[in-house]
Amino acid sequence: MLLKDFYKVEKLEKTDQGKYVAIVFLNNNHDIFKGHFPGNPVTPGVCMMQIIKELTEEIMGSSLIMTSSSNVKFMAIINPNTHPRLRLDLEILGDLSTEIRVKNVTLFDDTVALKLTNVYKRV
């Protein structure tokens, strides 16, 4: 985990061919929220992208590096005080020996907070 104690994975399970669901809890006391932003914490988008990468690494069982990102849509602010529990739906596609394409939808409650597609390669 790049950001120590930033989040905890409660569940990561395969739901269908190439599809996974993860439940993570954000640590609203993490130092990152003291600066982003004082009195009004917002989960940085780059941190969400890192969580997606780390979950994909766990699923694939190898270290990855992101080669591209597309269709990135931040649709709602993720405040760790009011919505620390996130559901990440991951769909892993492609020729997994050459590239790993991950479609993600991140939600809190019934609100879609993030949608994106990332492409990784193994390192």
XYZ file of C-alpha atoms in Angstrom:
123
model
C 0.000 0.000 0.000
C 1.537 3.281 -1.120
C -0.343 5.416 1.415
C 0.027 3.659 4.755
C -3.291 3.348 6.612
C -5.187 5.378 3.994
C -7.811 2.684 3.462
C -8.723 -0.835 4.507
C -10.120 -3.520 2.208
C -13.093 -5.214 3.833
C -13.975 -7.403 0.867
C -12.554 -8.251 -2.526
C -14.406 -10.954 -4.384
C -14.910 -12.254 -7.881
C -18.536 -11.955 -8.972
C -18.366 -13.128 -12.592
C -15.836 -13.792 -15.347
C -13.402 -10.857 -15.094
C -15.625 -8.937 -12.655
C -14.829 -8.098 -9.050
C -16.354 -6.105 -6.219
C -14.297 -4.455 -3.508
C -15.517 -2.754 -0.359
C -12.998 -0.331 1.140
C -13.111 1.975 4.135
C -11.278 5.279 4.033
C -9.403 6.389 7.142
C -10.844 9.857 7.746
C -8.021 10.536 10.243
C -5.283 10.067 7.635
C -2.868 13.004 7.314
C -3.766 13.512 3.645
C -7.163 14.894 4.663
C -5.582 17.547 6.883
C -4.337 19.289 3.749
C -7.018 18.233 1.269
C -8.869 20.248 2.593
C -8.754 21.511 6.199
C -12.255 21.399 7.686
C -13.722 19.976 4.463
C -11.948 16.700 3.618
C -12.069 15.492 0.023
C -10.534 12.251 -1.205
C -7.962 13.133 -3.877
C -8.669 11.628 -7.289
C -5.099 10.406 -7.608
C -5.568 8.450 -4.347
C -8.672 6.805 -5.776
C -6.692 5.853 -8.880
C -3.999 4.347 -6.625
C -6.594 2.277 -4.757
C -7.858 0.896 -8.096
C -4.288 0.022 -9.117
C -3.574 -1.716 -5.800
C -6.800 -3.734 -5.960
C -5.976 -4.776 -9.519
C -2.468 -5.814 -8.426
C -4.001 -7.987 -5.720
C -6.385 -9.589 -8.209
C -3.651 -10.167 -10.804
C -1.031 -11.249 -8.278
C 1.673 -9.017 -9.748
C 3.014 -5.476 -9.708
C 1.580 -3.196 -12.370
C 2.329 0.152 -13.956
C -0.377 2.300 -15.503
C 0.173 3.022 -19.191
C -2.983 5.010 -19.888
C -6.230 6.250 -18.423
C -9.387 7.248 -20.269
C -12.997 8.209 -19.708
C -12.103 9.529 -16.246
C -15.205 11.075 -14.696
C -15.207 12.336 -11.113
C -18.932 12.617 -10.520
C -19.260 13.246 -6.770
C -17.017 14.409 -3.950
C -15.932 11.591 -1.652
C -15.914 13.020 1.863
C -14.353 10.446 4.224
C -16.312 11.807 7.200
C -19.720 11.276 5.633
C -18.979 8.403 3.211
C -15.968 6.361 4.304
C -17.356 3.107 2.860
C -16.832 2.735 -0.878
C -17.811 0.029 -3.323
C -15.525 -0.426 -6.316
C -16.786 -2.484 -9.246
C -13.874 -3.659 -11.380
C -14.041 -5.332 -14.768
C -10.741 -6.699 -16.042
C -10.434 -7.086 -19.811
C -7.837 -7.570 -22.529
C -5.048 -9.990 -23.288
C -3.785 -10.248 -19.719
C -0.335 -11.320 -20.892
C 0.274 -7.990 -22.653
C -2.089 -5.441 -21.129
C -4.658 -5.314 -18.382
C -7.599 -2.992 -19.007
C -9.720 -2.186 -15.979
C -13.107 -0.518 -16.099
C -14.080 0.896 -12.721
C -17.173 2.369 -11.150
C -16.785 3.642 -7.576
C -19.870 4.294 -5.452
C -20.836 5.395 -1.985
C -24.372 4.446 -1.023
C -26.169 4.648 -4.395
C -24.098 7.591 -5.663
C -21.604 7.062 -8.461
C -18.480 8.986 -7.487
C -15.987 7.873 -10.142
C -15.894 6.103 -13.477
C -12.734 5.370 -15.425
C -10.821 2.934 -17.585
C -7.143 2.299 -16.850
C -4.651 0.220 -18.794
C -1.750 -1.432 -16.970
C 1.190 -3.600 -17.869
C 3.051 -5.995 -15.628
C 6.425 -4.931 -14.227
